[in-house]
């Protein structure tokens, strides 16, 4: 589904017709109403959408499912990938040019200290010797054809190194404006060699939307057919300073020497809309956090069979704070749930375990459980010296993890909320 088609499915869309600049204006417009999807119709002649997947409801409305069905469907998709389907005339190939000028695309500069204009909703599809990877990478515009790309040492980096050792550049296609199934699949941490596009396809199937359709680019890469923009190019041996740039916590990340992508060809759909994810905004949180929840859920359920749900909370950037809902079979299950949650999401720093009667999507209910069911001397788990998230500015090389057991003690007491 193109961005324009997705917009039709969403409930809360604000359209801004007034002309706007790429530097500064976009961020202010997105911050004004973080829960509304913002469609900017004239950003120096281009169209931008932001806050597109900044609520769980937007994601699940677009996929045509209920809010609490997503986690289960994502688990299914990770376990049982589904083939993608090739189409002959993909939407992204409406216009193709080798006369690439990245500076003319509606790519915003989000904050004044940023190293440049940044692509933040670009998923990078790379392939080397039959192995494909799909993942998010932030990319800074250097000039008309070059981007500095942040490559954390994971799968794209591994493929890049293999290509380098063979004396080649790594072929990539950067896709902007793809359906939430592709975005969520690109943000999963599956094993090396597992194909994220097939996970996206499986997620669509699980949601009753049919398999993912893909088109084939000039260099033979398969990319989502409905992407608004596809930038085809190569990760090269050249490097450049990447950053500064704002990370998920809303604080600045370091400048690093990173590889340079050269873009050789650009495709766009008939009326493309450029998708921009605001760094440190709700959409950034959800796209990073939602794909971690199924893995956390699976790990906690191994320890506590009656695990009902897990959530990474927006207040903790959907990364550092989690809530787990269980029904205890025996005393101590809640402590095991805490330990399993830390295993399932190693970046997790604080976790609260609650009973089934607490709605974990309501932060006030979770706090109420802490207020009425938690005693620090018996219910607190503190793990100093653990490896945590590099994104937490308060952590040194190691972090202290804290679990709060806010479940009712077995054996009764006045722990239930009065209901009318
Ligand atoms: Mn991968």
PDB file of C-alpha atoms in Angstrom, residues 64-310:
ATOM      1  CA  UNK A  64      -6.929  -4.522   9.579  1.00  0.00           C
ATOM      2  CA  UNK A  65      -6.584  -6.162  13.021  1.00  0.00           C
ATOM      3  CA  UNK A  66      -7.394  -5.369  16.670  1.00  0.00           C
ATOM      4  CA  UNK A  67      -4.731  -3.754  18.884  1.00  0.00           C
ATOM      5  CA  UNK A  68      -3.988  -6.842  20.974  1.00  0.00           C
ATOM      6  CA  UNK A  69      -3.787  -9.184  17.949  1.00  0.00           C
ATOM      7  CA  UNK A  70      -0.539  -7.689  16.643  1.00  0.00           C
ATOM      8  CA  UNK A  71       1.856  -9.430  19.027  1.00  0.00           C
ATOM      9  CA  UNK A  72       0.480 -12.899  18.209  1.00  0.00           C
ATOM     10  CA  UNK A  73       0.563 -12.267  14.459  1.00  0.00           C
ATOM     11  CA  UNK A  74       4.150 -11.039  14.677  1.00  0.00           C
ATOM     12  CA  UNK A  75       5.147 -14.210  16.530  1.00  0.00           C
ATOM     13  CA  UNK A  76       3.484 -16.328  13.840  1.00  0.00           C
ATOM     14  CA  UNK A  77       5.223 -14.333  11.111  1.00  0.00           C
ATOM     15  CA  UNK A  78       8.667 -14.790  12.674  1.00  0.00           C
ATOM     16  CA  UNK A  79       8.102 -18.542  13.047  1.00  0.00           C
ATOM     17  CA  UNK A  80       6.544 -19.236   9.654  1.00  0.00           C
ATOM     18  CA  UNK A  81       7.842 -16.967   6.851  1.00  0.00           C
ATOM     19  CA  UNK A  82       5.821 -16.723   3.620  1.00  0.00           C
ATOM     20  CA  UNK A  83       7.232 -16.230   0.093  1.00  0.00           C
ATOM     21  CA  UNK A  84       6.813 -12.827  -1.516  1.00  0.00           C
ATOM     22  CA  UNK A  85       5.072 -12.512  -4.897  1.00  0.00           C
ATOM     23  CA  UNK A  86       6.749 -10.889  -7.938  1.00  0.00           C
ATOM     24  CA  UNK A  87       4.698  -8.331  -9.869  1.00  0.00           C
ATOM     25  CA  UNK A  88       5.509  -7.045 -13.361  1.00  0.00           C
ATOM     26  CA  UNK A  89       4.575  -3.378 -13.043  1.00  0.00           C
ATOM     27  CA  UNK A  90       5.387  -2.315  -9.485  1.00  0.00           C
ATOM     28  CA  UNK A  91       4.112   1.056  -8.301  1.00  0.00           C
ATOM     29  CA  UNK A  92       7.582   2.330  -7.377  1.00  0.00           C
ATOM     30  CA  UNK A  93       8.776   2.030 -10.997  1.00  0.00           C
ATOM     31  CA  UNK A  94       6.428   4.706 -12.365  1.00  0.00           C
ATOM     32  CA  UNK A  95       9.404   7.037 -12.845  1.00  0.00           C
ATOM     33  CA  UNK A  96      13.012   5.863 -13.144  1.00  0.00           C
ATOM     34  CA  UNK A  97      16.065   8.083 -13.502  1.00  0.00           C
ATOM     35  CA  UNK A  98      19.836   7.749 -13.373  1.00  0.00           C
ATOM     36  CA  UNK A  99      20.056  11.516 -13.159  1.00  0.00           C
ATOM     37  CA  UNK A 100      19.933  11.364  -9.355  1.00  0.00           C
ATOM     38  CA  UNK A 101      19.920  14.497  -7.215  1.00  0.00           C
ATOM     39  CA  UNK A 102      19.291  13.694  -3.558  1.00  0.00           C
ATOM     40  CA  UNK A 103      19.341  17.369  -2.623  1.00  0.00           C
ATOM     41  CA  UNK A 104      16.082  17.853  -4.563  1.00  0.00           C
ATOM     42  CA  UNK A 105      14.167  15.222  -2.554  1.00  0.00           C
ATOM     43  CA  UNK A 106      11.995  16.340   0.403  1.00  0.00           C
ATOM     44  CA  UNK A 107      14.459  15.029   2.989  1.00  0.00           C
ATOM     45  CA  UNK A 108      14.256  17.129   6.180  1.00  0.00           C
ATOM     46  CA  UNK A 109      16.891  18.385   8.575  1.00  0.00           C
ATOM     47  CA  UNK A 110      15.239  17.639  11.920  1.00  0.00           C
ATOM     48  CA  UNK A 111      17.285  19.523  14.517  1.00  0.00           C
ATOM     49  CA  UNK A 112      19.701  22.463  14.188  1.00  0.00           C
ATOM     50  CA  UNK A 113      22.740  20.495  15.415  1.00  0.00           C
ATOM     51  CA  UNK A 114      22.173  17.571  13.021  1.00  0.00           C
ATOM     52  CA  UNK A 115      25.023  16.778  10.655  1.00  0.00           C
ATOM     53  CA  UNK A 116      22.716  17.279   7.660  1.00  0.00           C
ATOM     54  CA  UNK A 117      19.414  16.274   6.103  1.00  0.00           C
ATOM     55  CA  UNK A 118      18.505  12.713   7.095  1.00  0.00           C
ATOM     56  CA  UNK A 119      16.547   9.783   5.675  1.00  0.00           C
ATOM     57  CA  UNK A 120      14.998   8.172   8.782  1.00  0.00           C
ATOM     58  CA  UNK A 121      12.254   5.914   7.385  1.00  0.00           C
ATOM     59  CA  UNK A 122      14.494   4.224   4.829  1.00  0.00           C
ATOM     60  CA  UNK A 123      14.808   0.466   4.983  1.00  0.00           C
ATOM     61  CA  UNK A 124      17.909  -0.891   3.298  1.00  0.00           C
ATOM     62  CA  UNK A 125      17.578  -4.087   1.284  1.00  0.00           C
ATOM     63  CA  UNK A 126      20.963  -5.619   0.550  1.00  0.00           C
ATOM     64  CA  UNK A 127      22.045  -8.826  -1.087  1.00  0.00           C
ATOM     65  CA  UNK A 128      25.310 -10.657  -1.509  1.00  0.00           C
ATOM     66  CA  UNK A 129      25.804 -14.169  -2.888  1.00  0.00           C
ATOM     67  CA  UNK A 130      22.167 -15.131  -2.438  1.00  0.00           C
ATOM     68  CA  UNK A 131      21.847 -13.846   1.108  1.00  0.00           C
ATOM     69  CA  UNK A 132      19.431 -10.956   1.634  1.00  0.00           C
ATOM     70  CA  UNK A 133      18.994  -8.604   4.548  1.00  0.00           C
ATOM     71  CA  UNK A 134      16.432  -5.900   5.261  1.00  0.00           C
ATOM     72  CA  UNK A 135      16.960  -3.367   8.036  1.00  0.00           C
ATOM     73  CA  UNK A 136      16.613   0.259   9.098  1.00  0.00           C
ATOM     74  CA  UNK A 137      19.600   2.560   8.769  1.00  0.00           C
ATOM     75  CA  UNK A 138      19.683   6.296   9.188  1.00  0.00           C
ATOM     76  CA  UNK A 139      21.325   8.038   6.229  1.00  0.00           C
ATOM     77  CA  UNK A 140      22.731  11.552   6.007  1.00  0.00           C
ATOM     78  CA  UNK A 141      22.682  13.371   2.677  1.00  0.00           C
ATOM     79  CA  UNK A 142      26.237  14.385   1.722  1.00  0.00           C
ATOM     80  CA  UNK A 143      25.619  15.678  -1.808  1.00  0.00           C
ATOM     81  CA  UNK A 144      23.575  14.885  -4.918  1.00  0.00           C
ATOM     82  CA  UNK A 145      24.494  11.163  -4.995  1.00  0.00           C
ATOM     83  CA  UNK A 146      26.123  10.246  -1.696  1.00  0.00           C
ATOM     84  CA  UNK A 147      24.750   9.265   1.716  1.00  0.00           C
ATOM     85  CA  UNK A 148      26.661   8.514   4.925  1.00  0.00           C
ATOM     86  CA  UNK A 149      25.016   5.444   6.447  1.00  0.00           C
ATOM     87  CA  UNK A 150      25.094   4.360  10.094  1.00  0.00           C
ATOM     88  CA  UNK A 151      25.866   0.636  10.082  1.00  0.00           C
ATOM     89  CA  UNK A 152      25.741  -1.006  13.502  1.00  0.00           C
ATOM     90  CA  UNK A 153      27.680  -4.278  13.423  1.00  0.00           C
ATOM     91  CA  UNK A 154      24.751  -6.498  12.494  1.00  0.00           C
ATOM     92  CA  UNK A 155      23.558  -8.172   9.323  1.00  0.00           C
ATOM     93  CA  UNK A 156      23.929  -5.405   6.703  1.00  0.00           C
ATOM     94  CA  UNK A 157      27.393  -4.780   8.103  1.00  0.00           C
ATOM     95  CA  UNK A 158      28.248  -8.487   7.802  1.00  0.00           C
ATOM     96  CA  UNK A 159      27.114  -8.594   4.153  1.00  0.00           C
ATOM     97  CA  UNK A 160      29.060  -5.388   3.480  1.00  0.00           C
ATOM     98  CA  UNK A 161      32.234  -6.885   4.955  1.00  0.00           C
ATOM     99  CA  UNK A 162      31.818 -10.061   2.896  1.00  0.00           C
ATOM    100  CA  UNK A 163      31.417  -7.966  -0.259  1.00  0.00           C
ATOM    101  CA  UNK A 164      34.486  -5.907   0.661  1.00  0.00           C
ATOM    102  CA  UNK A 165      36.578  -9.028   1.187  1.00  0.00           C
ATOM    103  CA  UNK A 166      35.535 -10.121  -2.308  1.00  0.00           C
ATOM    104  CA  UNK A 167      36.624  -6.719  -3.626  1.00  0.00           C
ATOM    105  CA  UNK A 168      33.073  -5.540  -4.363  1.00  0.00           C
ATOM    106  CA  UNK A 169      30.620  -2.880  -3.241  1.00  0.00           C
ATOM    107  CA  UNK A 170      27.420  -4.104  -1.568  1.00  0.00           C
ATOM    108  CA  UNK A 171      24.312  -3.615  -3.746  1.00  0.00           C
ATOM    109  CA  UNK A 172      21.483  -1.947  -1.875  1.00  0.00           C
ATOM    110  CA  UNK A 173      17.998  -0.570  -2.471  1.00  0.00           C
ATOM    111  CA  UNK A 174      16.769   2.057  -0.021  1.00  0.00           C
ATOM    112  CA  UNK A 175      12.970   1.952   0.188  1.00  0.00           C
ATOM    113  CA  UNK A 176      10.956   4.845   1.601  1.00  0.00           C
ATOM    114  CA  UNK A 177       7.193   4.679   2.041  1.00  0.00           C
ATOM    115  CA  UNK A 178       6.582   0.995   2.748  1.00  0.00           C
ATOM    116  CA  UNK A 179       3.712  -0.732   4.543  1.00  0.00           C
ATOM    117  CA  UNK A 180       3.935  -1.260   8.344  1.00  0.00           C
ATOM    118  CA  UNK A 181       4.421  -5.006   7.869  1.00  0.00           C
ATOM    119  CA  UNK A 182       7.718  -4.283   6.084  1.00  0.00           C
ATOM    120  CA  UNK A 183       8.766  -1.639   8.624  1.00  0.00           C
ATOM    121  CA  UNK A 184       8.094  -3.970  11.568  1.00  0.00           C
ATOM    122  CA  UNK A 185       9.828  -6.910   9.876  1.00  0.00           C
ATOM    123  CA  UNK A 186      12.842  -4.716   9.088  1.00  0.00           C
ATOM    124  CA  UNK A 187      13.120  -3.846  12.786  1.00  0.00           C
ATOM    125  CA  UNK A 188      13.023  -7.443  14.076  1.00  0.00           C
ATOM    126  CA  UNK A 189      16.222  -9.042  15.358  1.00  0.00           C
ATOM    127  CA  UNK A 190      15.963 -12.411  13.671  1.00  0.00           C
ATOM    128  CA  UNK A 191      18.939 -14.666  12.986  1.00  0.00           C
ATOM    129  CA  UNK A 192      21.413 -13.884  10.223  1.00  0.00           C
ATOM    130  CA  UNK A 193      20.124 -15.275   6.943  1.00  0.00           C
ATOM    131  CA  UNK A 194      16.451 -15.147   7.936  1.00  0.00           C
ATOM    132  CA  UNK A 195      14.673 -13.094   5.301  1.00  0.00           C
ATOM    133  CA  UNK A 196      12.809 -10.113   6.717  1.00  0.00           C
ATOM    134  CA  UNK A 197      10.743  -9.624   3.525  1.00  0.00           C
ATOM    135  CA  UNK A 198       9.315 -13.117   4.020  1.00  0.00           C
ATOM    136  CA  UNK A 199       8.456 -12.194   7.612  1.00  0.00           C
ATOM    137  CA  UNK A 200       6.661  -9.077   6.307  1.00  0.00           C
ATOM    138  CA  UNK A 201       4.838 -11.274   3.819  1.00  0.00           C
ATOM    139  CA  UNK A 202       3.829 -13.681   6.605  1.00  0.00           C
ATOM    140  CA  UNK A 203       2.619 -10.807   8.784  1.00  0.00           C
ATOM    141  CA  UNK A 204       0.419  -9.549   5.954  1.00  0.00           C
ATOM    142  CA  UNK A 205      -0.936 -13.078   5.437  1.00  0.00           C
ATOM    143  CA  UNK A 206      -1.641 -13.447   9.168  1.00  0.00           C
ATOM    144  CA  UNK A 207      -3.593 -10.170   9.020  1.00  0.00           C
ATOM    145  CA  UNK A 208      -5.603 -11.426   6.033  1.00  0.00           C
ATOM    146  CA  UNK A 209      -4.003  -9.040   3.549  1.00  0.00           C
ATOM    147  CA  UNK A 210      -2.320 -11.547   1.241  1.00  0.00           C
ATOM    148  CA  UNK A 211       1.434 -11.974   0.663  1.00  0.00           C
ATOM    149  CA  UNK A 212       3.829  -9.071   0.104  1.00  0.00           C
ATOM    150  CA  UNK A 213       4.141  -8.007  -3.534  1.00  0.00           C
ATOM    151  CA  UNK A 214       7.633  -7.123  -4.738  1.00  0.00           C
ATOM    152  CA  UNK A 215       9.114  -5.660  -7.908  1.00  0.00           C
ATOM    153  CA  UNK A 216      12.599  -6.285  -9.272  1.00  0.00           C
ATOM    154  CA  UNK A 217      15.048  -3.405  -9.695  1.00  0.00           C
ATOM    155  CA  UNK A 218      17.623  -2.944 -12.482  1.00  0.00           C
ATOM    156  CA  UNK A 219      20.323  -4.658 -10.401  1.00  0.00           C
ATOM    157  CA  UNK A 220      18.012  -7.541  -9.520  1.00  0.00           C
ATOM    158  CA  UNK A 221      16.977  -6.622  -5.994  1.00  0.00           C
ATOM    159  CA  UNK A 222      13.417  -7.460  -4.896  1.00  0.00           C
ATOM    160  CA  UNK A 223      11.765  -4.505  -3.150  1.00  0.00           C
ATOM    161  CA  UNK A 224       8.205  -3.808  -1.911  1.00  0.00           C
ATOM    162  CA  UNK A 225       6.139  -2.989  -5.013  1.00  0.00           C
ATOM    163  CA  UNK A 226       4.239  -0.121  -3.380  1.00  0.00           C
ATOM    164  CA  UNK A 227       7.226   1.860  -2.075  1.00  0.00           C
ATOM    165  CA  UNK A 228       6.960   5.589  -2.762  1.00  0.00           C
ATOM    166  CA  UNK A 229      10.714   5.975  -3.365  1.00  0.00           C
ATOM    167  CA  UNK A 230      13.464   3.451  -4.119  1.00  0.00           C
ATOM    168  CA  UNK A 231      17.089   4.614  -4.202  1.00  0.00           C
ATOM    169  CA  UNK A 232      19.313   1.984  -5.771  1.00  0.00           C
ATOM    170  CA  UNK A 233      23.030   2.059  -5.171  1.00  0.00           C
ATOM    171  CA  UNK A 234      26.086   0.601  -3.459  1.00  0.00           C
ATOM    172  CA  UNK A 235      27.727   0.721  -0.051  1.00  0.00           C
ATOM    173  CA  UNK A 236      31.309   1.577  -0.960  1.00  0.00           C
ATOM    174  CA  UNK A 237      34.735   1.453   0.704  1.00  0.00           C
ATOM    175  CA  UNK A 238      34.648   5.238   1.123  1.00  0.00           C
ATOM    176  CA  UNK A 239      33.866   6.549   4.617  1.00  0.00           C
ATOM    177  CA  UNK A 240      32.697   9.902   5.986  1.00  0.00           C
ATOM    178  CA  UNK A 241      31.754  11.526   9.295  1.00  0.00           C
ATOM    179  CA  UNK A 242      28.138  10.574  10.102  1.00  0.00           C
ATOM    180  CA  UNK A 243      26.257  12.726  12.629  1.00  0.00           C
ATOM    181  CA  UNK A 244      25.614  14.376  14.961  1.00  0.00           C
ATOM    182  CA  UNK A 245      22.107  12.970  15.065  1.00  0.00           C
ATOM    183  CA  UNK A 246      19.355  12.558  17.660  1.00  0.00           C
ATOM    184  CA  UNK A 247      18.726   8.993  18.799  1.00  0.00           C
ATOM    185  CA  UNK A 248      15.667   7.286  20.313  1.00  0.00           C
ATOM    186  CA  UNK A 249      16.036   8.892  23.753  1.00  0.00           C
ATOM    187  CA  UNK A 250      15.914  12.360  22.172  1.00  0.00           C
ATOM    188  CA  UNK A 251      19.575  12.989  23.000  1.00  0.00           C
ATOM    189  CA  UNK A 252      22.479  13.379  20.548  1.00  0.00           C
ATOM    190  CA  UNK A 253      24.488  10.387  19.399  1.00  0.00           C
ATOM    191  CA  UNK A 254      28.252  10.554  18.682  1.00  0.00           C
ATOM    192  CA  UNK A 255      29.768  11.415  15.308  1.00  0.00           C
ATOM    193  CA  UNK A 256      31.379   8.333  13.757  1.00  0.00           C
ATOM    194  CA  UNK A 257      33.316   7.465  10.634  1.00  0.00           C
ATOM    195  CA  UNK A 258      30.812   5.443   8.568  1.00  0.00           C
ATOM    196  CA  UNK A 259      30.519   3.956   5.051  1.00  0.00           C
ATOM    197  CA  UNK A 260      29.258   5.985   2.109  1.00  0.00           C
ATOM    198  CA  UNK A 261      26.404   4.857  -0.159  1.00  0.00           C
ATOM    199  CA  UNK A 262      26.526   6.022  -3.777  1.00  0.00           C
ATOM    200  CA  UNK A 263      23.045   6.204  -5.339  1.00  0.00           C
ATOM    201  CA  UNK A 264      23.055   5.264  -9.041  1.00  0.00           C
ATOM    202  CA  UNK A 265      19.343   5.191  -9.812  1.00  0.00           C
ATOM    203  CA  UNK A 266      16.126   6.524  -8.359  1.00  0.00           C
ATOM    204  CA  UNK A 267      12.566   5.244  -8.742  1.00  0.00           C
ATOM    205  CA  UNK A 268       9.396   6.873  -7.522  1.00  0.00           C
ATOM    206  CA  UNK A 269       5.677   6.140  -7.610  1.00  0.00           C
ATOM    207  CA  UNK A 270       3.176   8.280  -9.472  1.00  0.00           C
ATOM    208  CA  UNK A 271       2.469  10.750  -6.648  1.00  0.00           C
ATOM    209  CA  UNK A 272       5.116   9.964  -4.052  1.00  0.00           C
ATOM    210  CA  UNK A 273       4.928  11.101  -0.441  1.00  0.00           C
ATOM    211  CA  UNK A 274       8.176  11.094   1.507  1.00  0.00           C
ATOM    212  CA  UNK A 275       7.898   9.320   4.867  1.00  0.00           C
ATOM    213  CA  UNK A 276       9.889  11.011   7.642  1.00  0.00           C
ATOM    214  CA  UNK A 277      10.259   9.458  11.108  1.00  0.00           C
ATOM    215  CA  UNK A 278      10.957  12.135  13.712  1.00  0.00           C
ATOM    216  CA  UNK A 279      14.051  11.084  15.717  1.00  0.00           C
ATOM    217  CA  UNK A 280      13.097  10.506  19.353  1.00  0.00           C
ATOM    218  CA  UNK A 281       9.385  10.797  18.522  1.00  0.00           C
ATOM    219  CA  UNK A 282       6.572   8.321  19.211  1.00  0.00           C
ATOM    220  CA  UNK A 283       6.834   6.778  15.747  1.00  0.00           C
ATOM    221  CA  UNK A 284      10.548   6.124  16.255  1.00  0.00           C
ATOM    222  CA  UNK A 285       9.709   4.492  19.610  1.00  0.00           C
ATOM    223  CA  UNK A 286       7.034   2.212  18.206  1.00  0.00           C
ATOM    224  CA  UNK A 287       8.927   1.081  15.121  1.00  0.00           C
ATOM    225  CA  UNK A 288      11.871   0.084  17.315  1.00  0.00           C
ATOM    226  CA  UNK A 289       9.876  -1.289  20.232  1.00  0.00           C
ATOM    227  CA  UNK A 290       6.938  -3.174  18.706  1.00  0.00           C
ATOM    228  CA  UNK A 291       9.119  -5.870  17.062  1.00  0.00           C
ATOM    229  CA  UNK A 292      10.831  -6.580  20.414  1.00  0.00           C
ATOM    230  CA  UNK A 293       7.563  -7.338  22.213  1.00  0.00           C
ATOM    231  CA  UNK A 294       6.919 -10.751  20.587  1.00  0.00           C
ATOM    232  CA  UNK A 295      10.420 -11.958  21.500  1.00  0.00           C
ATOM    233  CA  UNK A 296       9.979 -10.721  25.080  1.00  0.00           C
ATOM    234  CA  UNK A 297       6.576 -12.368  25.256  1.00  0.00           C
ATOM    235  CA  UNK A 298       7.917 -15.711  24.041  1.00  0.00           C
ATOM    236  CA  UNK A 299      10.773 -15.655  26.553  1.00  0.00           C
ATOM    237  CA  UNK A 300       8.553 -14.746  29.519  1.00  0.00           C
ATOM    238  CA  UNK A 301       6.004 -17.390  28.532  1.00  0.00           C
ATOM    239  CA  UNK A 302       8.729 -20.041  28.671  1.00  0.00           C
ATOM    240  CA  UNK A 303       9.220 -19.134  32.345  1.00  0.00           C
ATOM    241  CA  UNK A 304       5.571 -18.444  33.232  1.00  0.00           C
ATOM    242  CA  UNK A 305       3.041 -20.385  31.128  1.00  0.00           C
ATOM    243  CA  UNK A 306       0.148 -18.030  31.866  1.00  0.00           C
ATOM    244  CA  UNK A 307       1.736 -14.902  30.374  1.00  0.00           C
ATOM    245  CA  UNK A 308      -0.971 -12.707  28.841  1.00  0.00           C
ATOM    246  CA  UNK A 309       0.787  -9.711  27.281  1.00  0.00           C
ATOM    247  CA  UNK A 310       3.902  -7.581  27.309  1.00  0.00           C
TER     248      UNK A 310
END
